[in-house]
Amino acid sequence: MASGGGSVASLWTEVNRCGQNGDFTRALKALTKILHENRDDVTALHCKIVCLIQNGSFKEALNVMNTHSKLLHGEVVFEKAYCEYRLNRVESALKTIEGAAEQTDKLKELYGQVLYRLERYNECKSVYTDLIRNSQDEYEEERKTNLAAVVASMSQWEDTPPDEVLYLLLQEDLGLPESTYELCYNAACALIGQGQLTEALNKLRQAEELCRVSLAEDSDVTEEDIESELAVIHSQMAYVMQLQGRTDEALQLYNQVIKLKPSDVGLLAVTANNIITINKDQNVFDSKKKVKLTNAEGVEYKLAKKQLQAIDLNKALLAMYTNQADQCRKLSSSLQSQNPGHPRPVLIKVAQLCREKQHGRAIELLQQFSDQHPESASGIKLTMAQLYLVQGHVTKACDVLGSIEEFKHKPGMISALVTMYSHEEDIDSAIDVFKQAIEHYQSEQPGSAAHLALVREAANFKLKYGRKKEAISDLEQLWKQNTNDIHTLAQLISAYSLVDTDKAKSLSKHLPSPDTMAFNVDVDELENSHGATYVRKKAAKVTGENLPKEQGQGDLKKKKKKKKGKLPKNYDPKATPDPERWLPMRERSYYRGKKKGKKKEQIGKGTQGATAGGSYSRAKTRKKKKDQTDFFDGPLTEDVEEMLARFQQTDSVRFEHFAAIWREMGLSGVFEGIPSIGERKRFCRITLATAMKYFLPPYSYQIRVGGLYLMFGFYHTQPVDPPVQIRLALKDWAPVQKFLKNSADSGHHDVVYIYQKLDAIRAIHYTAMPHLLTFQKQRKQKKEPVCAKFLGRTTAVQELMSADVLEELSNIESQYDNLKEAAVEVSTQVTVAHLDFTARLKDAMSEFLTWQQSTFSGESKKDKDQEKPEQAESSSRAKLLSSIKQKSYSSYQKAPKSRRHRQAETAESSGSGAEQVQEATMQRRRPPSLRARTWRSLGVTQEESNLQRWLLSAPPTEQQESVMVKRTNQKPR
């Protein structure tokens, strides 16, 4: 027993030492030995639980606590609640804390964290306020940071008044100064929740400076660490800029955060979601990539419920924009089940139905939701009215708008209803709208500016449509409010003149006199003002020379002389003018159209009938297609290579493994988001050509199998009817057949079946060229980059067969034999490795290399032998062509000008013509150049070349080569 007690004491010493050094793994081993001696040691169990928590084994620690719950009682309440909290069992952690017998400070700290995760911010604020006021230790600054985060969350996710938020931030006893970048950041988030964007942006810049200064003091922190820490601040700054409408700057900051690849999945999800909201229905290809970041594991534990709800709504909208109707309905139905009273999922469903032209079904869905949830019916009814207007049912739209009690008496709603009723010529209903609104303001806000403005508009509307009797009460009410309003008084007198002339006369006494009304009116300024229809001419000054004439002469008016019209230059007075001269030329009876002739501008290169305009438009179209092809090619190649890389890791060629990866990556959705049919067809051709690229050499066998499976998948998922076929060129026929033969010999029946399936449904188009050819289209062939990691290793055996490797294997084999002989019992009974393993392996590798060399050298020799007949055939064809040219050119004789009208004489023989051409060629040879003469004078000799001149008209002789080459003089240097 004494020795046992000594060993336990030494084990406890080991536990104490490891705990101080932070080596909890070794401490666990010592505690396991202690518990082996005494299973009911409560202290050892407690220490073991702490070590497991420190190592991150929360589930194992929780299992230990549950197993020994009777023994431990209430001593590990904090540890149990903490493990449940870290395992995201927040509700269980809350029950554990609330069931504790005593609320210690550390339990209160954990209680605040749990309440914050459950979004019970008011209770969380009370817990942290109590902790800050009643405790003083080194964790005070962290508690203040947490309290500031709670206040910011209350400002953003709850309808907390701004005064209360400001009071919480400025309480003196709490002391929440903005001395650290965390506190400054939380204060900025609180300002964002209150809508003070400019102040929030300034706070975020201040937080950025504080963060840089505080982290720069630590020498171990690199620039990358600083940028990673600033990522959350930059993302929030981009959010503020986005709210301010500065989307370009916001997008730049968002992309900067994404490139850093921060470890916080919540930050990545929020940033990606905000980029999707900026893209909207544009750049959906980028949005679909960003959506993947919002699906990371653990995002639901990092974000608030409203943030997760916003992300799900944006996913549904993106599915709608990419024409994924089923996915959109599925997501919106899931959102509606989670939040039955929220109108946005229903609005997304309605938008999808409208895209499908099902307006009636959309209106029924809106009506059903408004009946079930009248508290959220305002926005729903506005959407219903819009749909009715789209269908042309104005009266139904007015009825729906009139049923919205919340907006019924708003000026905008009244204006909309009056306008729509006027459009339908229902003046009585429009007047009823004014009447109800005036009665509402008369009871609620009598005499207010809105009330009087509404009365005036009602009076003007009634006067406009001739309802002067009905307008009298409104005009009297306006005039009583302001008896100095002459305009209203004039309208009232005009209305009474049709009903009660005596009343009109009595009211007219209140009008000011003409002199008073004309007082302070500048007539000249009024006449010269913009819009004056009559301007009085000023009388000219009378001088001695311009005296008025006698009465008889003054009454006579001067007659204007008519100018004689100009006649055309070729006018013939004797000829009868053309009666159709006023009609356009093409409408005249004798017009026969323009003569059909080719213009000089139309003569040029191109196909028959091509014009310059047509060539330009086609060139523009080709350029557009090329740009789209280049745009799609890069991202598609990345996804395809990622797919093939994952397939390569499986180390299998089975189709079921490929199909599992295909479904996991969702490659069926690559065709979504392309609205135009022409672009869809071009993209289908691009996808099939990309898959074909990996089906052909020089890639390894497994990658080529993946390329075949990709072609099969893309062909059957393309949204084009009829489907685009896979082009297989003539030059690729031999490698494909060899590939199929190797697959059949190796027993890979999946591969052979997939190819035969494509061939049976005529998915493969066997062509002469891999791409479509265009007349006179000269474009440099694009060199496709080869992915090096997909290439097969043909030299793997050669790399293995080296002296070092074989020597090492021989040493291992000898060491194994020595160890085996040392054990007498084992030496004769156990044989794990073959005898002479190294020698046998060397012989096998040599045999394989010999077979590989003979096989491939035989194939290359066979290819060369196949090329020789082609070369011989081309040589004989060249000789025949040369003889034909010789006969043609030798029979031509140029006649003098005086005899060109006569028929030329035929040459007697072809041989004489050839000799004449050779003699003429020798006569036309140029004299030696200055360099040649200089070398000749210096005695320098030059090598004689056996090559003859390139004579198109001379037949080849016995001394000449079969292929004619242009002569080049080689000079010594």
Coordinates of N, CA and C in Angstrom, one line a residue, residues 160-281:
T160 N -34.9 49.6 -30.8 CA -34.5 50.3 -29.6 C -34.4 51.8 -30.0
P161 N -35.0 52.7 -29.2 CA -35.0 54.1 -29.5 C -33.6 54.6 -29.5
P162 N -33.2 55.7 -30.3 CA -31.9 56.2 -30.3 C -31.4 56.8 -29.0
D163 N -32.3 57.4 -28.3 CA -32.0 58.0 -27.0 C -31.5 56.9 -26.0
E164 N -32.2 55.8 -26.0 CA -31.8 54.7 -25.1 C -30.4 54.2 -25.4
V165 N -30.2 54.0 -26.7 CA -28.9 53.5 -27.2 C -27.8 54.5 -26.8
L166 N -28.0 55.8 -27.0 CA -27.0 56.8 -26.7 C -26.8 56.8 -25.1
Y167 N -27.8 56.6 -24.4 CA -27.7 56.6 -22.9 C -26.9 55.4 -22.4
L168 N -27.1 54.3 -23.1 CA -26.3 53.1 -22.7 C -24.8 53.3 -23.0
L169 N -24.5 53.9 -24.1 CA -23.1 54.1 -24.5 C -22.4 55.1 -23.7
L170 N -23.1 56.1 -23.1 CA -22.5 57.2 -22.4 C -22.7 57.1 -20.9
Q171 N -23.1 56.0 -20.3 CA -23.3 55.9 -18.9 C -21.9 56.0 -18.2
E172 N -21.8 56.9 -17.3 CA -20.5 57.2 -16.6 C -20.1 56.0 -15.7
D173 N -21.1 55.4 -15.0 CA -20.7 54.3 -14.1 C -20.3 53.0 -14.9
L174 N -20.8 52.9 -16.1 CA -20.4 51.7 -16.9 C -19.0 52.0 -17.5
G175 N -18.8 53.2 -17.9 CA -17.5 53.5 -18.5 C -17.2 52.8 -19.8
L176 N -17.8 53.1 -20.9 CA -17.6 52.5 -22.2 C -16.8 53.5 -23.1
P177 N -15.6 53.8 -22.7 CA -14.8 54.7 -23.6 C -14.4 54.0 -24.9
E178 N -14.1 54.8 -25.9 CA -13.7 54.2 -27.2 C -12.2 54.2 -27.3
S179 N -11.6 53.6 -26.3 CA -10.1 53.6 -26.2 C -9.6 52.4 -27.0
T180 N -10.3 51.4 -27.2 CA -9.9 50.2 -28.0 C -10.6 50.1 -29.3
Y181 N -10.1 49.4 -30.3 CA -10.7 49.3 -31.6 C -12.0 48.5 -31.5
E182 N -12.0 47.5 -30.5 CA -13.3 46.7 -30.4 C -14.4 47.6 -29.9
L183 N -14.2 48.5 -28.9 CA -15.2 49.3 -28.4 C -15.7 50.3 -29.5
C184 N -14.7 50.8 -30.2 CA -15.0 51.8 -31.3 C -15.8 51.2 -32.4
Y185 N -15.5 49.9 -32.7 CA -16.2 49.2 -33.7 C -17.6 48.9 -33.3
N186 N -17.8 48.5 -32.1 CA -19.2 48.3 -31.6 C -20.0 49.6 -31.5
A187 N -19.4 50.7 -31.2 CA -20.1 52.0 -31.2 C -20.5 52.3 -32.6
A188 N -19.7 52.0 -33.6 CA -20.0 52.3 -35.0 C -21.2 51.4 -35.4
C189 N -21.3 50.2 -35.0 CA -22.4 49.3 -35.3 C -23.7 49.8 -34.7
A190 N -23.6 50.4 -33.5 CA -24.8 51.0 -32.9 C -25.3 52.2 -33.7
L191 N -24.4 53.0 -34.2 CA -24.8 54.1 -35.0 C -25.4 53.7 -36.4
I192 N -24.9 52.6 -36.9 CA -25.5 52.0 -38.2 C -26.9 51.6 -37.9
G193 N -27.2 51.0 -36.8 CA -28.5 50.6 -36.5 C -29.5 51.8 -36.3
Q194 N -29.0 53.0 -35.9 CA -29.8 54.2 -35.8 C -29.8 55.0 -37.1
G195 N -29.2 54.5 -38.1 CA -29.2 55.2 -39.4 C -28.2 56.4 -39.6
Q196 N -27.3 56.5 -38.6 CA -26.3 57.6 -38.7 C -25.1 57.1 -39.4
L197 N -25.2 57.1 -40.7 CA -24.2 56.4 -41.5 C -22.9 57.1 -41.6
T198 N -22.9 58.5 -41.7 CA -21.7 59.2 -41.8 C -20.9 59.1 -40.6
E199 N -21.6 59.3 -39.4 CA -20.9 59.2 -38.1 C -20.3 57.8 -37.9
A200 N -21.1 56.8 -38.4 CA -20.6 55.4 -38.3 C -19.4 55.1 -39.1
L201 N -19.3 55.7 -40.3 CA -18.1 55.5 -41.1 C -16.9 56.2 -40.5
N202 N -17.1 57.3 -39.9 CA -15.9 58.0 -39.2 C -15.5 57.1 -38.0
K203 N -16.4 56.5 -37.3 CA -16.0 55.6 -36.2 C -15.3 54.4 -36.7
L204 N -15.7 53.9 -37.8 CA -15.0 52.7 -38.3 C -13.6 53.0 -38.8
R205 N -13.4 54.2 -39.3 CA -12.0 54.6 -39.7 C -11.2 54.8 -38.5
Q206 N -11.8 55.4 -37.4 CA -11.1 55.5 -36.1 C -10.7 54.1 -35.6
A207 N -11.6 53.2 -35.7 CA -11.3 51.8 -35.2 C -10.2 51.2 -36.0
E208 N -10.1 51.5 -37.3 CA -9.1 50.9 -38.1 C -7.7 51.5 -37.7
E209 N -7.6 52.8 -37.4 CA -6.4 53.4 -37.0 C -5.9 52.8 -35.6
L210 N -6.9 52.6 -34.7 CA -6.6 52.1 -33.4 C -6.1 50.6 -33.5
C211 N -6.7 49.9 -34.4 CA -6.3 48.5 -34.6 C -4.9 48.4 -35.1
R212 N -4.5 49.2 -36.1 CA -3.2 49.2 -36.7 C -2.1 49.6 -35.7
V213 N -2.5 50.6 -34.8 CA -1.5 51.1 -33.8 C -1.3 50.0 -32.8
S214 N -2.4 49.4 -32.3 CA -2.3 48.4 -31.2 C -1.5 47.2 -31.7
L215 N -1.8 46.7 -32.9 CA -1.1 45.5 -33.4 C 0.3 45.8 -33.9
A216 N 0.6 47.0 -34.3 CA 2.0 47.3 -34.7 C 3.0 47.3 -33.6
E217 N 2.5 47.4 -32.3 CA 3.4 47.4 -31.2 C 3.9 46.0 -30.9
D218 N 3.2 45.0 -31.4 CA 3.6 43.6 -31.2 C 4.5 43.2 -32.3
S219 N 5.7 42.9 -32.0 CA 6.7 42.5 -33.1 C 6.4 41.2 -33.8
D220 N 5.7 40.3 -33.1 CA 5.4 39.0 -33.7 C 4.3 39.1 -34.7
V221 N 3.5 40.2 -34.8 CA 2.4 40.3 -35.7 C 2.8 40.8 -37.0
T222 N 2.5 40.0 -38.1 CA 2.9 40.4 -39.4 C 1.8 41.3 -40.1
E223 N 2.1 41.8 -41.3 CA 1.2 42.6 -42.0 C -0.1 41.8 -42.4
E224 N 0.1 40.5 -42.7 CA -1.0 39.7 -43.0 C -2.0 39.5 -41.8
D225 N -1.4 39.4 -40.6 CA -2.2 39.3 -39.4 C -3.0 40.5 -39.2
I226 N -2.4 41.7 -39.5 CA -3.1 42.9 -39.3 C -4.3 43.0 -40.3
E227 N -4.0 42.7 -41.5 CA -5.1 42.8 -42.5 C -6.2 41.8 -42.2
S228 N -5.8 40.6 -41.7 CA -6.9 39.7 -41.3 C -7.7 40.2 -40.2
E229 N -7.1 40.9 -39.2 CA -7.8 41.4 -38.1 C -8.7 42.6 -38.6
L230 N -8.3 43.3 -39.6 CA -9.0 44.5 -40.1 C -10.1 44.1 -41.0
A231 N -10.2 42.8 -41.4 CA -11.2 42.3 -42.4 C -12.6 42.7 -41.9
V232 N -12.9 42.4 -40.7 CA -14.3 42.7 -40.2 C -14.6 44.2 -40.2
I233 N -13.6 45.0 -40.0 CA -13.9 46.5 -40.0 C -14.1 46.9 -41.5
H234 N -13.3 46.4 -42.4 CA -13.4 46.7 -43.8 C -14.8 46.3 -44.4
S235 N -15.2 45.1 -43.9 CA -16.5 44.6 -44.4 C -17.6 45.5 -43.9
Q236 N -17.5 46.0 -42.7 CA -18.6 46.9 -42.1 C -18.5 48.2 -42.8
M237 N -17.3 48.7 -43.2 CA -17.2 50.0 -43.9 C -17.8 49.8 -45.3
A238 N -17.6 48.7 -45.9 CA -18.2 48.5 -47.2 C -19.7 48.4 -47.1
Y239 N -20.3 47.9 -46.0 CA -21.7 47.9 -45.8 C -22.3 49.3 -45.7
V240 N -21.6 50.1 -45.0 CA -22.0 51.5 -44.9 C -22.0 52.2 -46.2
M241 N -20.9 52.0 -47.0 CA -20.8 52.6 -48.3 C -22.0 52.1 -49.2
Q242 N -22.3 50.8 -49.1 CA -23.4 50.3 -49.9 C -24.7 50.9 -49.5
L243 N -24.9 51.2 -48.2 CA -26.2 51.9 -47.8 C -26.2 53.3 -48.3
Q244 N -25.0 53.9 -48.5 CA -24.9 55.3 -49.0 C -25.0 55.4 -50.5
G245 N -25.1 54.2 -51.2 CA -25.2 54.2 -52.6 C -23.8 54.2 -53.3
R246 N -22.7 54.1 -52.6 CA -21.4 54.0 -53.2 C -21.0 52.5 -53.5
T247 N -21.7 51.9 -54.4 CA -21.6 50.5 -54.6 C -20.3 50.1 -55.2
D248 N -19.6 50.9 -56.0 CA -18.3 50.5 -56.6 C -17.3 50.4 -55.5
E249 N -17.2 51.4 -54.6 CA -16.2 51.4 -53.5 C -16.5 50.2 -52.6
A250 N -17.8 50.0 -52.3 CA -18.2 48.9 -51.5 C -17.8 47.5 -52.1
L251 N -18.0 47.4 -53.3 CA -17.7 46.1 -54.0 C -16.2 45.9 -54.0
Q252 N -15.4 46.9 -54.1 CA -13.9 46.8 -54.1 C -13.5 46.3 -52.7
L253 N -14.1 46.9 -51.6 CA -13.7 46.4 -50.3 C -14.2 45.0 -50.0
Y254 N -15.4 44.7 -50.5 CA -15.9 43.3 -50.3 C -14.9 42.3 -50.9
N255 N -14.5 42.5 -52.2 CA -13.6 41.6 -52.8 C -12.3 41.5 -52.2
Q256 N -11.8 42.6 -51.6 CA -10.6 42.6 -50.8 C -10.7 41.7 -49.6
V257 N -11.8 41.7 -48.9 CA -12.0 40.8 -47.8 C -12.1 39.4 -48.2
I258 N -12.7 39.1 -49.4 CA -12.9 37.7 -49.8 C -11.5 37.2 -50.2
K259 N -10.6 38.0 -50.8 CA -9.3 37.5 -51.2 C -8.4 37.1 -50.0
L260 N -8.7 37.7 -48.9 CA -7.9 37.4 -47.7 C -8.2 36.0 -47.1
K261 N -9.4 35.5 -47.5 CA -9.9 34.2 -47.0 C -9.8 34.1 -45.5
P262 N -10.5 34.9 -44.8 CA -10.5 34.9 -43.3 C -11.1 33.6 -42.8
S263 N -10.6 33.2 -41.6 CA -11.1 32.0 -41.0 C -12.5 32.1 -40.4
D264 N -13.0 33.3 -40.2 CA -14.4 33.5 -39.7 C -15.4 33.2 -40.8
V265 N -16.1 32.1 -40.7 CA -17.1 31.7 -41.7 C -18.2 32.7 -41.7
G266 N -18.6 33.2 -40.6 CA -19.7 34.2 -40.5 C -19.3 35.5 -41.3
L267 N -18.1 36.0 -41.2 CA -17.7 37.1 -42.0 C -17.7 36.9 -43.4
L268 N -17.2 35.7 -43.9 CA -17.2 35.3 -45.3 C -18.7 35.3 -45.8
A269 N -19.6 34.7 -45.0 CA -20.9 34.5 -45.5 C -21.6 35.9 -45.6
V270 N -21.4 36.8 -44.7 CA -22.0 38.1 -44.8 C -21.5 38.9 -46.0
T271 N -20.2 38.8 -46.1 CA -19.5 39.6 -47.3 C -20.0 39.0 -48.6
A272 N -20.1 37.7 -48.7 CA -20.6 37.1 -50.0 C -22.0 37.5 -50.3
N273 N -22.8 37.5 -49.2 CA -24.2 37.9 -49.4 C -24.4 39.3 -49.8
N274 N -23.6 40.2 -49.3 CA -23.7 41.6 -49.7 C -23.2 41.8 -51.1
I275 N -22.2 41.0 -51.6 CA -21.8 41.1 -53.0 C -23.0 40.6 -53.9
I276 N -23.7 39.6 -53.5 CA -24.8 39.1 -54.3 C -25.9 40.2 -54.4
T277 N -26.1 41.0 -53.3 CA -27.1 42.0 -53.3 C -26.7 43.2 -54.3
I278 N -25.4 43.4 -54.4 CA -24.9 44.4 -55.4 C -25.1 43.9 -56.8
N279 N -24.8 42.6 -57.0 CA -24.9 42.1 -58.4 C -26.4 42.0 -58.9
K280 N -27.3 41.8 -58.0 CA -28.7 41.7 -58.3 C -28.9 40.6 -59.4
D281 N -29.6 41.1 -60.5 CA -29.8 40.1 -61.6 C -28.7 40.1 -62.6

